Amino acid sequence: RLIDFMQQGAVSLRKVMFFVLDEADRMLDMGFIPQVKAVANELKESRQTLLWSATWPKEIESLTKEICDKSLAKIKVGSEDLTINQDITQNIIITNEMEKH
């Protein structure tokens, strides 16, 4: 919807100083990269860009190089290897309709 407003001239992003994307990996997975690039292209070059993601696949890494300025910094908390937490136990309990209430 933002891109519609931009194309209509109803909104200008030229004074935006911060461009923040949460769940950047999901945007990539869902195919929104052209839209993200379209918005980024309308922003000031001197903006600060922040991409947040619980996972950081190689595709996100390449996206950051396209929409971030030359002073790229990556802050990583934890391991890059996705592992299953062995301390979590999942239980499946099958009940009939009467037992649910």
Coordinates of C-alpha atoms in Angstrom, one line a residue:
R1 CA 0.0 0.0 0.0
L2 CA 2.9 2.4 0.7
I3 CA 4.2 1.9 -2.8
D4 CA 0.7 2.9 -4.1
F5 CA 0.8 6.1 -2.2
M6 CA 4.4 6.8 -3.4
Q7 CA 3.3 6.3 -7.0
Q8 CA 0.3 8.6 -6.6
G9 CA 2.6 11.3 -5.1
A10 CA 0.6 11.2 -1.9
V11 CA 3.6 10.5 0.3
S12 CA 7.3 11.3 0.0
L13 CA 10.0 9.3 1.8
R14 CA 12.9 11.7 0.9
K15 CA 13.2 12.9 4.6
V16 CA 13.2 9.5 6.2
M17 CA 16.3 9.0 8.3
F18 CA 15.7 5.5 9.5
F19 CA 14.6 2.5 7.4
V20 CA 13.8 -0.5 9.7
L21 CA 12.7 -3.9 8.5
D22 CA 11.7 -6.5 11.1
E23 CA 11.6 -10.2 9.9
A24 CA 13.6 -9.4 6.9
D25 CA 14.1 -13.1 6.2
R26 CA 10.3 -13.6 6.0
M27 CA 10.0 -10.7 3.5
L28 CA 12.5 -12.5 1.3
D29 CA 10.8 -15.9 1.7
M30 CA 7.4 -14.3 0.7
G31 CA 8.8 -12.6 -2.4
F32 CA 8.7 -8.9 -1.2
I33 CA 12.3 -8.1 -2.2
P34 CA 11.2 -5.9 -5.2
Q35 CA 8.9 -3.9 -3.0
V36 CA 11.6 -3.5 -0.3
K37 CA 14.0 -2.3 -3.0
A38 CA 11.4 0.1 -4.4
V39 CA 10.9 1.7 -1.0
A40 CA 14.6 1.8 -0.3
N41 CA 15.3 3.6 -3.6
E42 CA 13.0 6.4 -2.5
L43 CA 14.8 7.1 0.7
K44 CA 17.7 9.4 1.4
E45 CA 21.1 7.8 0.7
S46 CA 22.3 9.0 4.1
R47 CA 19.6 7.1 6.0
Q48 CA 20.3 4.4 8.6
T49 CA 19.0 1.0 7.6
L50 CA 18.3 -1.7 10.1
L51 CA 17.3 -5.2 9.2
W52 CA 16.2 -7.5 12.0
S53 CA 15.9 -11.3 11.6
A54 CA 16.1 -14.3 13.8
T55 CA 17.8 -16.2 11.0
W56 CA 20.2 -14.7 8.5
P57 CA 20.3 -16.8 5.3
K58 CA 22.8 -16.0 2.5
E59 CA 20.0 -14.3 0.5
I60 CA 19.5 -11.8 3.3
E61 CA 23.2 -11.1 3.3
S62 CA 23.1 -10.2 -0.4
L63 CA 20.0 -8.1 0.1
T64 CA 21.8 -6.0 2.7
K65 CA 24.5 -5.2 0.2
E66 CA 21.9 -3.9 -2.2
I67 CA 19.9 -1.7 0.1
C68 CA 22.5 -0.7 2.8
D69 CA 25.1 2.0 2.4
K70 CA 28.8 1.2 2.3
S71 CA 29.2 1.2 6.1
L72 CA 27.6 -2.2 6.7
A73 CA 27.8 -3.7 10.2
K74 CA 26.4 -7.1 11.3
I75 CA 25.5 -7.8 14.9
K76 CA 25.1 -11.4 15.7
V77 CA 23.9 -12.9 18.9
G78 CA 24.4 -16.6 19.3
S79 CA 25.4 -19.2 16.7
E80 CA 24.7 -19.0 13.0
D81 CA 23.9 -22.7 13.1
L82 CA 20.3 -23.4 13.7
T83 CA 19.9 -26.1 16.3
I84 CA 17.0 -27.7 18.1
N85 CA 16.8 -26.9 21.8
Q86 CA 17.1 -30.3 23.5
D87 CA 15.6 -28.9 26.7
I88 CA 12.1 -28.5 25.1
T89 CA 9.7 -31.4 25.4
Q90 CA 6.6 -31.5 23.2
N91 CA 3.6 -33.6 24.2
I92 CA 0.6 -34.4 22.1
I93 CA -2.6 -35.1 24.1
I94 CA -5.5 -36.3 22.1
T95 CA -8.9 -35.6 23.7
N96 CA -12.5 -35.8 22.6
E97 CA -14.8 -32.8 22.4
M98 CA -16.2 -33.2 26.0
E99 CA -12.7 -33.3 27.6
K100 CA -11.8 -29.9 26.1
H101 CA -14.1 -28.0 28.4

